[in-house]
PDB file of N, CA and C in Angstrom:
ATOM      1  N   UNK A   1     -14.326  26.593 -34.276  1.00 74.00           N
ATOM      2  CA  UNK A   1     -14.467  26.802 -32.854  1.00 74.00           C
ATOM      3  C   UNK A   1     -14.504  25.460 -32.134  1.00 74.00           C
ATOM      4  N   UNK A   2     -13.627  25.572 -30.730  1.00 83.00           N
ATOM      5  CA  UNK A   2     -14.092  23.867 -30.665  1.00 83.00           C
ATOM      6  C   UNK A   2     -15.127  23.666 -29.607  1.00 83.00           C
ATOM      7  N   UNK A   3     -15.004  22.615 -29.041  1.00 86.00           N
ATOM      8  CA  UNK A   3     -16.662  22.340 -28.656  1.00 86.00           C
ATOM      9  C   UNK A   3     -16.557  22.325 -27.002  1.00 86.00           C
ATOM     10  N   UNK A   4     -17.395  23.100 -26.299  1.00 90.00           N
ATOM     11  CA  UNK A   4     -17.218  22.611 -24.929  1.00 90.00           C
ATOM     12  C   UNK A   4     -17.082  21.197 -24.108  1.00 90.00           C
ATOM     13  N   UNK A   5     -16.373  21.020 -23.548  1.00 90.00           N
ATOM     14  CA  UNK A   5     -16.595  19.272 -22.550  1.00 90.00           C
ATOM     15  C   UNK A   5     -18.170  20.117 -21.060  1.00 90.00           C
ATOM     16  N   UNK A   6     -18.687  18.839 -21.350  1.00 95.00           N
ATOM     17  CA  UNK A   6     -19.580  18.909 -20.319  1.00 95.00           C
ATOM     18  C   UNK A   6     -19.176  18.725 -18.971  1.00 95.00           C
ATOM     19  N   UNK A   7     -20.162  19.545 -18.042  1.00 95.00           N
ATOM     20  CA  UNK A   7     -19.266  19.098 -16.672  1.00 95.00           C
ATOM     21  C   UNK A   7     -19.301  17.014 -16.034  1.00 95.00           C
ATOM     22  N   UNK A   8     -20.265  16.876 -16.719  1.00 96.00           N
ATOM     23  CA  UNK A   8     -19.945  15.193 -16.438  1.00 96.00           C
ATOM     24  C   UNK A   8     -18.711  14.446 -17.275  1.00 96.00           C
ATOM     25  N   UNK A   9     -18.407  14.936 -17.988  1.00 95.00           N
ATOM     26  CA  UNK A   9     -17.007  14.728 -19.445  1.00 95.00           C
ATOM     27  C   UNK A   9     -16.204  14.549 -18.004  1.00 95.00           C
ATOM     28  N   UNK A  10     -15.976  16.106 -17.824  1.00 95.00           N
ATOM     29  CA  UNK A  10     -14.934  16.548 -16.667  1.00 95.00           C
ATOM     30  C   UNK A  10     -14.914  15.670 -15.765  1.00 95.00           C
ATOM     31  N   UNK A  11     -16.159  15.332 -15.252  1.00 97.00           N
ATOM     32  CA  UNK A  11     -16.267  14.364 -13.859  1.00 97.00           C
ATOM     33  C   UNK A  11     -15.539  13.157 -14.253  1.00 97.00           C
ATOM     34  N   UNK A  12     -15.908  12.576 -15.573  1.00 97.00           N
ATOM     35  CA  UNK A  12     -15.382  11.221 -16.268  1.00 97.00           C
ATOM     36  C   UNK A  12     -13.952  11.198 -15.885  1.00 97.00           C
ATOM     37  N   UNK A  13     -13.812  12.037 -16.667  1.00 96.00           N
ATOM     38  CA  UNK A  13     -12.029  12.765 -16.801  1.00 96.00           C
ATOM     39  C   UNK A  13     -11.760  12.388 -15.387  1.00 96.00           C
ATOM     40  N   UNK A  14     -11.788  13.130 -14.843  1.00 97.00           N
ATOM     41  CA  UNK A  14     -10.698  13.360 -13.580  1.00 97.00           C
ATOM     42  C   UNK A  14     -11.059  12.146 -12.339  1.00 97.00           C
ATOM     43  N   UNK A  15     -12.125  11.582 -12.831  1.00 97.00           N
ATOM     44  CA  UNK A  15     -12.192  10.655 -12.073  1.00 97.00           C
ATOM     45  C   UNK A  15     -11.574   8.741 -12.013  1.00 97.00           C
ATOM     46  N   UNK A  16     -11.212   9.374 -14.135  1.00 98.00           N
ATOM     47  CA  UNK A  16     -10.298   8.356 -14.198  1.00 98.00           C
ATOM     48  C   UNK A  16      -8.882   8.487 -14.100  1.00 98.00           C
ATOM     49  N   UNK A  17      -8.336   9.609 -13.870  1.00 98.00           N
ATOM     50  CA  UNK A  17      -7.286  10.285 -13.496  1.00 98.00           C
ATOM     51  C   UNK A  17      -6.816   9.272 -12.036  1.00 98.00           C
ATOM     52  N   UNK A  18      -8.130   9.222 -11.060  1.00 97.00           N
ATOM     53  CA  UNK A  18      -7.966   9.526  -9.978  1.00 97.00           C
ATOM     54  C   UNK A  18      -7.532   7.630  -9.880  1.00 97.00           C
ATOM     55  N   UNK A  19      -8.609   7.057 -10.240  1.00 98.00           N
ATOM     56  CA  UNK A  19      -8.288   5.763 -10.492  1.00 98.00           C
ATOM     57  C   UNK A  19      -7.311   4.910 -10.845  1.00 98.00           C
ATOM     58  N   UNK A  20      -6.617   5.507 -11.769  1.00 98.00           N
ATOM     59  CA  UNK A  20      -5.518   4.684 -12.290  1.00 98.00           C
ATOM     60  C   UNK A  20      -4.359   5.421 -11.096  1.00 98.00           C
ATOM     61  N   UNK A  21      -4.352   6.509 -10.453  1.00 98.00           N
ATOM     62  CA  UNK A  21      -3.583   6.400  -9.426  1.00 98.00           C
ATOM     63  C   UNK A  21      -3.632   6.140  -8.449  1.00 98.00           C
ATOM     64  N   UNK A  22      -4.739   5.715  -8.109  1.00 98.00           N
ATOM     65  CA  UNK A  22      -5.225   5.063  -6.897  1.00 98.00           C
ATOM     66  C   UNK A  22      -4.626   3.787  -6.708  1.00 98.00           C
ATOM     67  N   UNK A  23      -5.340   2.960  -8.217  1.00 98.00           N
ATOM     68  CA  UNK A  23      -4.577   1.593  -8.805  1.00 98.00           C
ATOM     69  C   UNK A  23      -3.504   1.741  -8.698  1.00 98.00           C
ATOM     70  N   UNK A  24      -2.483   2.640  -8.937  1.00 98.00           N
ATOM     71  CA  UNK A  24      -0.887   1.951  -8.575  1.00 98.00           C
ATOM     72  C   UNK A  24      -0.338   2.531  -7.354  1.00 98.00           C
ATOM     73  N   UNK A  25      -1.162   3.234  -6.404  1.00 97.00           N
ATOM     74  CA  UNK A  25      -0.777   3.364  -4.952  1.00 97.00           C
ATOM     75  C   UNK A  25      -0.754   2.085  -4.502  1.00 97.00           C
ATOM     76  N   UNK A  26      -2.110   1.427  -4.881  1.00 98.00           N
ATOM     77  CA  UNK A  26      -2.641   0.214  -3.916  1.00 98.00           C
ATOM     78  C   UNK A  26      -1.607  -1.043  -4.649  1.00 98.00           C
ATOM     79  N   UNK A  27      -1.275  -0.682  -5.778  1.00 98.00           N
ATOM     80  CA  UNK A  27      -0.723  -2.252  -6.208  1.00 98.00           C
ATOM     81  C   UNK A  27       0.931  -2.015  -5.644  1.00 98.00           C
ATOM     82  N   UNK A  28       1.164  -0.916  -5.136  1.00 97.00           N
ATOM     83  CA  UNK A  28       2.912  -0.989  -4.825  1.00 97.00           C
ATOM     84  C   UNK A  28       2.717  -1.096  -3.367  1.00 97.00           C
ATOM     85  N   UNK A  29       2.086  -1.079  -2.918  1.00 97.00           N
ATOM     86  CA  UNK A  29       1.778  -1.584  -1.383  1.00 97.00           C
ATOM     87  C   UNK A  29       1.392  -2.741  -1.227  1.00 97.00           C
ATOM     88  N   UNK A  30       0.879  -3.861  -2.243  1.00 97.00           N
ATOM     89  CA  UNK A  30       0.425  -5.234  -2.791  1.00 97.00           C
ATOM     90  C   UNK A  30       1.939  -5.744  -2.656  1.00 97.00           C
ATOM     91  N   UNK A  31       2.697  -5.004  -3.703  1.00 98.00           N
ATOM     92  CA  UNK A  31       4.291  -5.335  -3.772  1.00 98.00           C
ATOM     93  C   UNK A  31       4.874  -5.818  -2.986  1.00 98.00           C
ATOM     94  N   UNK A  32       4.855  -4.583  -1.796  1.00 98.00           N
ATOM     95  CA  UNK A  32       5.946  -4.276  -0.630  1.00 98.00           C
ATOM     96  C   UNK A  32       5.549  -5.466   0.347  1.00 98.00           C
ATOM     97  N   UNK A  33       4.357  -5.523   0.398  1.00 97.00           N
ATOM     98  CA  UNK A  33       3.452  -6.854   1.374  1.00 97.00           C
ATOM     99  C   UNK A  33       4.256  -7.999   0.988  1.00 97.00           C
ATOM    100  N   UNK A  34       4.113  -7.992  -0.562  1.00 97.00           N
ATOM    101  CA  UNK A  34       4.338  -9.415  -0.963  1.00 97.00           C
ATOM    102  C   UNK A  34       6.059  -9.638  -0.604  1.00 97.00           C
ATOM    103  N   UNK A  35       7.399  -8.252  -0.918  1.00 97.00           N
ATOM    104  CA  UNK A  35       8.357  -8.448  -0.445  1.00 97.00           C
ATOM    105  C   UNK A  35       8.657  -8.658   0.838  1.00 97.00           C
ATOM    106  N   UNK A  36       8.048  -8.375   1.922  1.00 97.00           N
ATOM    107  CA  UNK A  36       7.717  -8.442   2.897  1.00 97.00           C
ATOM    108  C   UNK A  36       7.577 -10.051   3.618  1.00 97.00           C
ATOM    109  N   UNK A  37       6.951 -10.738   2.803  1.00 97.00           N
ATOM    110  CA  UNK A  37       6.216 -11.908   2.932  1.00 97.00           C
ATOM    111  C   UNK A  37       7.691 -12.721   2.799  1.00 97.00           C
ATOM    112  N   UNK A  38       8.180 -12.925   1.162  1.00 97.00           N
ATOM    113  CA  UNK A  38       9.501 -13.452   1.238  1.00 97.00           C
ATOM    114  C   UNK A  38      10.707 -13.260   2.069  1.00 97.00           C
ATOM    115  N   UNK A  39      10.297 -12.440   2.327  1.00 96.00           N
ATOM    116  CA  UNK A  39      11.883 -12.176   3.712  1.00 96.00           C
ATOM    117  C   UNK A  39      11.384 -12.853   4.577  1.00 96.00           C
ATOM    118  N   UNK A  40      10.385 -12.552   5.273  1.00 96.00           N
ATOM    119  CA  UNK A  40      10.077 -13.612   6.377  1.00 96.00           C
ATOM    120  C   UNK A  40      10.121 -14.897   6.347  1.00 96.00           C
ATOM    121  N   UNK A  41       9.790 -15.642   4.860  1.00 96.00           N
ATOM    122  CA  UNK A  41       9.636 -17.343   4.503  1.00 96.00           C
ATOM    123  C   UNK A  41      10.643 -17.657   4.565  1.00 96.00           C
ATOM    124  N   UNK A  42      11.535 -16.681   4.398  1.00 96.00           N
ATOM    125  CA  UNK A  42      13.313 -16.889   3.580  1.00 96.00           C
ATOM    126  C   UNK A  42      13.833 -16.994   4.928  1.00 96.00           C
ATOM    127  N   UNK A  43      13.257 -16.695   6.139  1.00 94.00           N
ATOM    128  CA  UNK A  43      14.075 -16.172   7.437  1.00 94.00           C
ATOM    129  C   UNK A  43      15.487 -15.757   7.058  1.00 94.00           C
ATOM    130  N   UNK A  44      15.216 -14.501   6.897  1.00 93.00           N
ATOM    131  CA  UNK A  44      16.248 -13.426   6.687  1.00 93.00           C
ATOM    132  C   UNK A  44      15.871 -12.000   7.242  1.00 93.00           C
ATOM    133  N   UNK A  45      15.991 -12.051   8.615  1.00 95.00           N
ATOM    134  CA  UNK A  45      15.457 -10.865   9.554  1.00 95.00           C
ATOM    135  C   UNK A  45      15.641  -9.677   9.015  1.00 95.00           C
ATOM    136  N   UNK A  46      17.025  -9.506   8.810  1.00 95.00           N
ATOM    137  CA  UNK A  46      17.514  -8.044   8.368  1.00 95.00           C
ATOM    138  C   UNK A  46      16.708  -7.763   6.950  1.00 95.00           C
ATOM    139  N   UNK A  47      16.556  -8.354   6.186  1.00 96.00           N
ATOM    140  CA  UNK A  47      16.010  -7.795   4.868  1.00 96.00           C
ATOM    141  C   UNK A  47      14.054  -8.197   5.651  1.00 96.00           C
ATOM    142  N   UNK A  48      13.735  -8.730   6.609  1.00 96.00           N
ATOM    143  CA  UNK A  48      12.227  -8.415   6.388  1.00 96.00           C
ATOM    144  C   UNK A  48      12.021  -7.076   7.436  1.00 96.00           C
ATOM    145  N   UNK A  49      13.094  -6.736   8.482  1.00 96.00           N
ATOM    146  CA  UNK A  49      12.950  -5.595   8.805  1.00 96.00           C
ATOM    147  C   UNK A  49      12.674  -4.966   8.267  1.00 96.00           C
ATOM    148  N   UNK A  50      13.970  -4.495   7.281  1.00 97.00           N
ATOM    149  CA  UNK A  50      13.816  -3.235   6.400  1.00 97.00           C
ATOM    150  C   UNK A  50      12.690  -3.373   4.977  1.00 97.00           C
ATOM    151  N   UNK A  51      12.023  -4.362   4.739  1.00 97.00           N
ATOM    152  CA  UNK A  51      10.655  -4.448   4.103  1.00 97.00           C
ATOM    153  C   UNK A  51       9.889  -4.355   4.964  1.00 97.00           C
ATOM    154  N   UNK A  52       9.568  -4.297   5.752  1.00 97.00           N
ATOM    155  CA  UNK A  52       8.710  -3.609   7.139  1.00 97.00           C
ATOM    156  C   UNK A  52       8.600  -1.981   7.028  1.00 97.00           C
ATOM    157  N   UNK A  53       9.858  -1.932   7.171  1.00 97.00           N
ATOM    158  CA  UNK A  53       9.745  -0.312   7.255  1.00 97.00           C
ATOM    159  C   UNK A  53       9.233   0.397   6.519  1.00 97.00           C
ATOM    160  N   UNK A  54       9.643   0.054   5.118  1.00 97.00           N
ATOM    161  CA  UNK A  54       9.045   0.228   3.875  1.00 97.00           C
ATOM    162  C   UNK A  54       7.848   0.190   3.724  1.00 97.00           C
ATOM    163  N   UNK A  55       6.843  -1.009   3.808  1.00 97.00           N
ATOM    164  CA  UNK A  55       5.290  -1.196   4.400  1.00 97.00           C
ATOM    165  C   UNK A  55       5.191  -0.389   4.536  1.00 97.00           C
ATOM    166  N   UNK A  56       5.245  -0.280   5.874  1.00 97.00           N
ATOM    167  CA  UNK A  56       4.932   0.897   6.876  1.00 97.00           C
ATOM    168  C   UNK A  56       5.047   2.302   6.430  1.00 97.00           C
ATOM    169  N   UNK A  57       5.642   2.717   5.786  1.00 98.00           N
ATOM    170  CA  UNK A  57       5.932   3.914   5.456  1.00 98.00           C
ATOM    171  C   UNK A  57       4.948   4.609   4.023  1.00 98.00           C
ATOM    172  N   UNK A  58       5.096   2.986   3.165  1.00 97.00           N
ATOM    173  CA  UNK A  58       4.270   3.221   1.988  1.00 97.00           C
ATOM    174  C   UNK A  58       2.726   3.051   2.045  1.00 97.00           C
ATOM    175  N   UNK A  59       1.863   2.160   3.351  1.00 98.00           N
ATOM    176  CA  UNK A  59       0.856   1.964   3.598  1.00 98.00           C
ATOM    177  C   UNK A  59       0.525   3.156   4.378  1.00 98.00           C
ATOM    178  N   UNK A  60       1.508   3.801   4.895  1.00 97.00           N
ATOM    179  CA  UNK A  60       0.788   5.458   5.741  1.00 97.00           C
ATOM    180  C   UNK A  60       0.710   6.644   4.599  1.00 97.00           C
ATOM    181  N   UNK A  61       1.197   6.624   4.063  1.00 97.00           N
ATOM    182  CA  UNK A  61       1.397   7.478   2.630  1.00 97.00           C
ATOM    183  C   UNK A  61      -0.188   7.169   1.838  1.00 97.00           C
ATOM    184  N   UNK A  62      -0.390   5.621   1.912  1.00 97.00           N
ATOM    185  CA  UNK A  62      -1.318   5.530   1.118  1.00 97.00           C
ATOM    186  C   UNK A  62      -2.915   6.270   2.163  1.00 97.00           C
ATOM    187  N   UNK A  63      -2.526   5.853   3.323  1.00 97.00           N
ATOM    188  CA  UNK A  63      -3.735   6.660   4.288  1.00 97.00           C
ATOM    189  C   UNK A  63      -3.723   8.004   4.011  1.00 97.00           C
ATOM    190  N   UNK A  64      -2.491   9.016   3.832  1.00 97.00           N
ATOM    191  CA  UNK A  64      -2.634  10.055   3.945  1.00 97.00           C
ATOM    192  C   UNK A  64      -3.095  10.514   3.042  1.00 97.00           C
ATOM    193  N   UNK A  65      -3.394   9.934   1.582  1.00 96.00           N
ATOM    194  CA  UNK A  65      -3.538  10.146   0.584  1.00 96.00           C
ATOM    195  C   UNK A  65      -5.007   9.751  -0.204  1.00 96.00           C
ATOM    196  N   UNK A  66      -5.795   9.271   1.358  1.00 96.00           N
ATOM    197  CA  UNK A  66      -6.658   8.530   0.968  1.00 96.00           C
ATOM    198  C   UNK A  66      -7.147   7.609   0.220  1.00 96.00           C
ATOM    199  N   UNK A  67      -6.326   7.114  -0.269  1.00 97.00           N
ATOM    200  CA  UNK A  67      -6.071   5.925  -1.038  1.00 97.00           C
ATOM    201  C   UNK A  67      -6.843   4.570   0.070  1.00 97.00           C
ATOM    202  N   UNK A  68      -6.513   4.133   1.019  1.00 97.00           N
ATOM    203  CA  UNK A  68      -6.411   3.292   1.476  1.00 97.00           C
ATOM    204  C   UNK A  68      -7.501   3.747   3.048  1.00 97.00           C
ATOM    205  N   UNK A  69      -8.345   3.212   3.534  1.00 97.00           N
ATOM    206  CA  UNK A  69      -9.043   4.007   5.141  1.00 97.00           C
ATOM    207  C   UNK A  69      -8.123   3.704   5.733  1.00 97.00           C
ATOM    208  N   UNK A  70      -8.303   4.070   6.640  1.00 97.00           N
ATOM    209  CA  UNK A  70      -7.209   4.271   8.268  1.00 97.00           C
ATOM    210  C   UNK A  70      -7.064   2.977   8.608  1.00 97.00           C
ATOM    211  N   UNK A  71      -8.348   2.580   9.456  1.00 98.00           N
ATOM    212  CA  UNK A  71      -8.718   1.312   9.775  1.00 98.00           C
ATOM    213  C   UNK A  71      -8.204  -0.162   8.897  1.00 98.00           C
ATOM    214  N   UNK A  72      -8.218   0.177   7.156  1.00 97.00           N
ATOM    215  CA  UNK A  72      -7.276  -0.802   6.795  1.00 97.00           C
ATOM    216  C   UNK A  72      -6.044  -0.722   6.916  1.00 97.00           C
ATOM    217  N   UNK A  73      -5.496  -0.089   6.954  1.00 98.00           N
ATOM    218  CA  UNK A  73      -3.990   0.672   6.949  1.00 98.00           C
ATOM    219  C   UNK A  73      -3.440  -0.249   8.420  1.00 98.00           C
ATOM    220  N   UNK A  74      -4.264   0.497   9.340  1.00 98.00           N
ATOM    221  CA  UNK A  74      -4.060  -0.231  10.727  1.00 98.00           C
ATOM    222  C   UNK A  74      -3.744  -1.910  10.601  1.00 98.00           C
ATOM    223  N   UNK A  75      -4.444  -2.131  10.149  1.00 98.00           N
ATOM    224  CA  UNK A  75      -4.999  -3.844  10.614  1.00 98.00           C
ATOM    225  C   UNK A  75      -3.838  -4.537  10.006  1.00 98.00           C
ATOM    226  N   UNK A  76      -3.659  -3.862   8.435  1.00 98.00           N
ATOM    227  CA  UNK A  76      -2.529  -4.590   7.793  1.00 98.00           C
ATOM    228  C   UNK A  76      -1.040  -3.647   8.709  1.00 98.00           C
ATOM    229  N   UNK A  77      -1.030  -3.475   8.818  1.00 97.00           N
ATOM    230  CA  UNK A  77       0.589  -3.338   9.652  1.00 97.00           C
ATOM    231  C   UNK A  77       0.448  -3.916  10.688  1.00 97.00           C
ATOM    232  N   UNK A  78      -0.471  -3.936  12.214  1.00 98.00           N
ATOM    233  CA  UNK A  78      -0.861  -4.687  12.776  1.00 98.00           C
ATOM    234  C   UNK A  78      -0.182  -6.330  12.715  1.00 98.00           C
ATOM    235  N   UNK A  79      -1.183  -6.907  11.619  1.00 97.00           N
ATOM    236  CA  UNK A  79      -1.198  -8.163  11.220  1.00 97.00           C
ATOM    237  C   UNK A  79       0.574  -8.229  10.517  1.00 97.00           C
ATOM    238  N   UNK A  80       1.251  -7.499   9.960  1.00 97.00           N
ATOM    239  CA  UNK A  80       3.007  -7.609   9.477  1.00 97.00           C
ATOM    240  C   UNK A  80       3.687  -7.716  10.544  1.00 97.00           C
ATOM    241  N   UNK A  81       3.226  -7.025  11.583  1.00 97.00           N
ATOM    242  CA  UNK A  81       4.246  -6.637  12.569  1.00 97.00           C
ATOM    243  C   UNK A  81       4.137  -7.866  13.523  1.00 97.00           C
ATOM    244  N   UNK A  82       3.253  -8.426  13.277  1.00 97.00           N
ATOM    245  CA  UNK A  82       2.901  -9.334  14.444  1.00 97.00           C
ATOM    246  C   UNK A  82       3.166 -11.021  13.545  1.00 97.00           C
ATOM    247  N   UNK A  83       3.125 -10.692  12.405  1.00 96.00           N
ATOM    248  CA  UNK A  83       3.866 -12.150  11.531  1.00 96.00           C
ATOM    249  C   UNK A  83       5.406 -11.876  12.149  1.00 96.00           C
ATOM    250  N   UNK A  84       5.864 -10.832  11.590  1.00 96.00           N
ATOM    251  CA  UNK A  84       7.372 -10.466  12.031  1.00 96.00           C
ATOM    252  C   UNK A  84       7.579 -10.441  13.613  1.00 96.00           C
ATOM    253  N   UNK A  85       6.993 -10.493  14.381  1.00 96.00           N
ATOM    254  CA  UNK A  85       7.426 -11.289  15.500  1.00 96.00           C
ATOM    255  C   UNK A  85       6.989 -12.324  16.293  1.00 96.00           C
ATOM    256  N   UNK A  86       6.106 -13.195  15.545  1.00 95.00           N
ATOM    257  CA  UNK A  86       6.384 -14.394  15.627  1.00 95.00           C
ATOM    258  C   UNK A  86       7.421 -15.292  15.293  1.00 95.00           C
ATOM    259  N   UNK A  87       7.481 -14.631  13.553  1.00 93.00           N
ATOM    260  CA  UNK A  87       8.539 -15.165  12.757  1.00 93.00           C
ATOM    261  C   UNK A  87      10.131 -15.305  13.618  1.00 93.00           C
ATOM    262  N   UNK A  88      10.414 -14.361  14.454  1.00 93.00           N
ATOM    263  CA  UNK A  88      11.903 -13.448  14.875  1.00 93.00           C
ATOM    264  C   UNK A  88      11.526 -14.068  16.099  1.00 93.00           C
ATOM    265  N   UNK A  89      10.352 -14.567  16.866  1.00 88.00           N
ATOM    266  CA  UNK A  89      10.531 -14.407  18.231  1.00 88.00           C
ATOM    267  C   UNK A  89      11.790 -14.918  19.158  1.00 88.00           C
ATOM    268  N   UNK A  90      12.464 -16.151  18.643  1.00 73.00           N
ATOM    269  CA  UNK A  90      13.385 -17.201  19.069  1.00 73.00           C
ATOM    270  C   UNK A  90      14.821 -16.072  18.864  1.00 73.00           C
ATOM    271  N   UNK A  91      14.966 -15.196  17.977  1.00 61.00           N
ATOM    272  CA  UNK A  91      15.812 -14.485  17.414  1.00 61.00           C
ATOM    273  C   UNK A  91      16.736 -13.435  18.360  1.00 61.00           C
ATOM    274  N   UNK A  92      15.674 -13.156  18.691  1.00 55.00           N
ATOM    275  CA  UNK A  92      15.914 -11.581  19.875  1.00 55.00           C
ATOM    276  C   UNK A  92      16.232 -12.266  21.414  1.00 55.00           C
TER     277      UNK A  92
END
């Protein structure tokens, strides 16, 4: 017969479940930042646009998912959007 898991087992369980996907929400949004970053150093508008968008898209995903609070979510796009037009300002 086999043996029951306790409900703290379970808690263990699924809470490291939750972690290691948490961990690679937050580290592919680490990524996208960091691709993000090189387009801009590189001044190459068109490719830090579209790593912008990307950000943006993957850092709201991570809010919706609770991964990430709102309020950080905010600040870091905020703070991209506003490197990216400093970076571009002369551009436009």
């Amino acid at each position: 017969m086999s043996v029951k898991k306790t409900s703290a087992e379970k808690r263990f369980a699924q809470s490291e479940v939750r972690r290691l996907r948490n961990k690679a929400i937050k580290s592919k949004c680490h990524t996208f930042v960091r691709h993000f970053i090189e387009a801009v150093q590189q001044k190459d508008q068109q490719a830090a646009e579209a790593a912008l968008k990307v950000l943006v898209k993957e850092l709201d995903s991570a809010r919706s998912k609770g991964v990430l609070k709102s309020n950080a979510v905010s600040r870091k796009k905020s703070r991209m959007m506003k490197l990216y037009n400093v970076s571009f300002a002369s551009a436009k």
